[in-house]
Short mmCIF file of C-alpha atoms and ligand atoms in Angstrom, two decimals:
data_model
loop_
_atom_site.label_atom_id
_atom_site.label_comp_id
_atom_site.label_asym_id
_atom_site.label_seq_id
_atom_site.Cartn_x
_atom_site.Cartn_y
_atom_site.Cartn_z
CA UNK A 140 133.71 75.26 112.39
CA UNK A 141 131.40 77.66 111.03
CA UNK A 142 128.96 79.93 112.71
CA UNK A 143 125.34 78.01 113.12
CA UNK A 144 122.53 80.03 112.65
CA UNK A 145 119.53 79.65 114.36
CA UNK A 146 115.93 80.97 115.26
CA UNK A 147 112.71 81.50 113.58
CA UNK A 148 111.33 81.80 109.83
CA UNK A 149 107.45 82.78 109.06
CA UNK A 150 105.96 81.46 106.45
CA UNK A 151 102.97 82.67 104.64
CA UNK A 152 100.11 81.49 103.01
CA UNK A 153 97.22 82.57 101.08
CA UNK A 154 94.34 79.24 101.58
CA UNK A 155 92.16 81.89 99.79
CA UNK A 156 88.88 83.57 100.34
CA UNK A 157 85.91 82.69 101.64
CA UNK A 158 82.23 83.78 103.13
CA UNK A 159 79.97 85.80 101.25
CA UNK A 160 80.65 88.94 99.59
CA UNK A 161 81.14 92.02 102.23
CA UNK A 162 81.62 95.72 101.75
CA UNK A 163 84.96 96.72 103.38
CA UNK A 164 85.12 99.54 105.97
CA UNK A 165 87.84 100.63 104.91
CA UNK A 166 88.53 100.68 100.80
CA UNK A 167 84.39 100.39 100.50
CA UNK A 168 84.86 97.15 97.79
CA UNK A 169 83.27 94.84 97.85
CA UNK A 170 84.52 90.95 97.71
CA UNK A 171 84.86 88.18 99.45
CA UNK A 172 87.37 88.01 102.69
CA UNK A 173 91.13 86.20 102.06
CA UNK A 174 92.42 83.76 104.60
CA UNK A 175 96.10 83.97 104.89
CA UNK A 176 97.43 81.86 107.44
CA UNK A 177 101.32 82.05 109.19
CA UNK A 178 103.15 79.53 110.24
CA UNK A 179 106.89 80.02 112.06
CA UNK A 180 109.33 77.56 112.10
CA UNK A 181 112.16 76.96 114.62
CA UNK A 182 115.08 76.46 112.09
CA UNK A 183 119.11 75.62 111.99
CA UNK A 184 120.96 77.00 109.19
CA UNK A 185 117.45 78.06 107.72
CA UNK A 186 116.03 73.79 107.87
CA UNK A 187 112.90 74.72 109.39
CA UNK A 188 112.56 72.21 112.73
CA UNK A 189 109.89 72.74 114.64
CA UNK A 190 106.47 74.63 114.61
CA UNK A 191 106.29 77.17 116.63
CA UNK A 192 103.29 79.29 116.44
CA UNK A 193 100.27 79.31 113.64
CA UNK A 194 98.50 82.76 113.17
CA UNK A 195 95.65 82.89 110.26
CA UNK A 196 94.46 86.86 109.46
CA UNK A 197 91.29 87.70 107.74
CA UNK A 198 91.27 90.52 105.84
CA UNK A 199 90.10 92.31 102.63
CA UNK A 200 91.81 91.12 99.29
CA UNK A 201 92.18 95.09 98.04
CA UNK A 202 93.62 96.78 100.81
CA UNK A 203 94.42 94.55 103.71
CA UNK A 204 92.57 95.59 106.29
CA UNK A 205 91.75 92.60 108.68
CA UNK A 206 92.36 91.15 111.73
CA UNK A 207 93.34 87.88 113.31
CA UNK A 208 91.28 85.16 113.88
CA UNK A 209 91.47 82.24 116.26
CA UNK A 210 92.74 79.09 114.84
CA UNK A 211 88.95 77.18 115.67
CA UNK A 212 87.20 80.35 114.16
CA UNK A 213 89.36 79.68 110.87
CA UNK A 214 88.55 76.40 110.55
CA UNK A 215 85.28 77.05 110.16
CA UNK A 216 85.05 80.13 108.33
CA UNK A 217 87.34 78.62 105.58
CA UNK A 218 84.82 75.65 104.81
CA UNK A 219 82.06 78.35 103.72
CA UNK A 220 83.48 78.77 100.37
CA UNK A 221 80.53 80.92 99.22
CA UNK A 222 78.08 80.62 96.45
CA UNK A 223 78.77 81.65 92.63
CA UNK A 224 81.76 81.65 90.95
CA UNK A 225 85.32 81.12 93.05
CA UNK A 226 86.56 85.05 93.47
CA UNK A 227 89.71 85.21 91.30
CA UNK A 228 92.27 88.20 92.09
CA UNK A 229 95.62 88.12 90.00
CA UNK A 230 98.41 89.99 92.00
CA UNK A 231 100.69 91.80 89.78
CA UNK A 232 103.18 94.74 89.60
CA UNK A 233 104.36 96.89 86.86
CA UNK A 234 108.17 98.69 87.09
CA UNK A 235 107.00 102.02 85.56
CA UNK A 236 110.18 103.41 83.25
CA UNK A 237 112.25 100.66 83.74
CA UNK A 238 114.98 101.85 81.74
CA UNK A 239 115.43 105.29 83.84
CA UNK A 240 119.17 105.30 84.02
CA UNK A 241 120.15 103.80 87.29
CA UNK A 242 121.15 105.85 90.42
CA UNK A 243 118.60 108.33 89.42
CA UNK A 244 116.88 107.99 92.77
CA UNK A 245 118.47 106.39 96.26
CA UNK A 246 115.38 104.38 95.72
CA UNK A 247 113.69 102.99 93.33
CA UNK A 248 110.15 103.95 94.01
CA UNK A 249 108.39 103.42 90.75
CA UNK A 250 106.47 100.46 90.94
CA UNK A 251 103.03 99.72 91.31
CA UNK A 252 100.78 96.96 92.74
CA UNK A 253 97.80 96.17 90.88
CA UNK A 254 95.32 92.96 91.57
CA UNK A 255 93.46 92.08 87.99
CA UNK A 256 90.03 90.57 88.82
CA UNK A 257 89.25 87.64 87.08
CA UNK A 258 85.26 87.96 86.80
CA UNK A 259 84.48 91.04 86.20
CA UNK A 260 88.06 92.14 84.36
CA UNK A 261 88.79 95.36 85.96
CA UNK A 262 92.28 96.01 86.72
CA UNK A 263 92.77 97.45 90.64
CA UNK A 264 95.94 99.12 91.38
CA UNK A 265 96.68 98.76 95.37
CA UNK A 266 99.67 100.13 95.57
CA UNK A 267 102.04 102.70 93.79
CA UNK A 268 105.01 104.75 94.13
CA UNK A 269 106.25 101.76 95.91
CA UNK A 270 109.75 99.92 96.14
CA UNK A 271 110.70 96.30 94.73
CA UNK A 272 111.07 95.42 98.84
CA UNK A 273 108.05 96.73 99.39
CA UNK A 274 106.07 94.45 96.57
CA UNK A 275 108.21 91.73 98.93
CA UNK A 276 106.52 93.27 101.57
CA UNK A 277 103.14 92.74 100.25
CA UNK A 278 104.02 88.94 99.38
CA UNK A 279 104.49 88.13 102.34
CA UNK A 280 101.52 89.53 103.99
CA UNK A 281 98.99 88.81 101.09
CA UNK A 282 100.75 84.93 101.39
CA UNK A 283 101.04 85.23 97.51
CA UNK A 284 103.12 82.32 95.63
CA UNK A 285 104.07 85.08 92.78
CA UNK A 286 103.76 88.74 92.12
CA UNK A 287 104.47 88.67 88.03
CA UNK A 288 106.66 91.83 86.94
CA UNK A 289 105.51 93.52 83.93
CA UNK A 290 108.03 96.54 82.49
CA UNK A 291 106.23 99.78 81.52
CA UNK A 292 108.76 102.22 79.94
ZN1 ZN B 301 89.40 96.98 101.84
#
């Protein structure tokens, strides 16, 4: 018999953004909020079983600041999808001398995060001198499907 492993996974989403546009206290950009909602799952040998607690965060789409909102509260700020054109923010990440011979550095800290914003074109870079677990990192708290790899050498 083999071991059975058991406990809880979190899973995380990105339903998108919503409300009007508002200046962030903290980065001082200016877009609409993202809605990223967790959900954990009781699971055997990683099936996920059960629901076991939903959390949804709001929080600014540049640098993450944000807190948690109550489930009812989410609800309803998610159907004011805002007016104008849907906000469009492209995560992706860029290994910066990729072919640095390996075992340079313990660890590899040369990548960057950068969101490219689909209106107005500009390029944001959210992150750098970062680690391949931390773009993980960011996936999972952001709730994004795909973070795109581009190597700069
Ligand atoms: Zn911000």
């Amino acid at each position: 018999m083999g071991a059975i492993y058991y406990g809880t996974r979190t899973f995380s989403k990105h339903m998108g953004y919503f409300g009007p546009k508002q200046e962030c206290d903290n980065c001082h950009r200016t877009y609409q909020k993202a809605i990223v909602r967790f959900k954990s799952w009781f699971h055997i040998d990683y099936i996920p079983l059960i629901p076991t607690k939903t959390q949804y965060f709001k929080s600014c789409p540049i640098c993450g600041a944000g807190f948690e909102l109550r489930k009812q509260d989410a609800k309803t700020e998610m159907q004011n999808t805002g007016d104008g054109a849907a906000q469009i923010l492209e995560p992706h990440a860029k290994h910066i001398m990729a072919n640095k011979p390996k075992g340079l550095m313990a660890t590899d800290n040369s990548y960057e995060l950068w969101l490219k914003d689909g209106n107005s074109g500009e390029d944001i870079c959210i992150a750098s001198e970062i680690s391949k677990e931390d773009i993980k990192r960011f996936k999972k708290e952001r709730g994004w499907k795909k973070v795109p790899m581009e190597k700069v050498e």
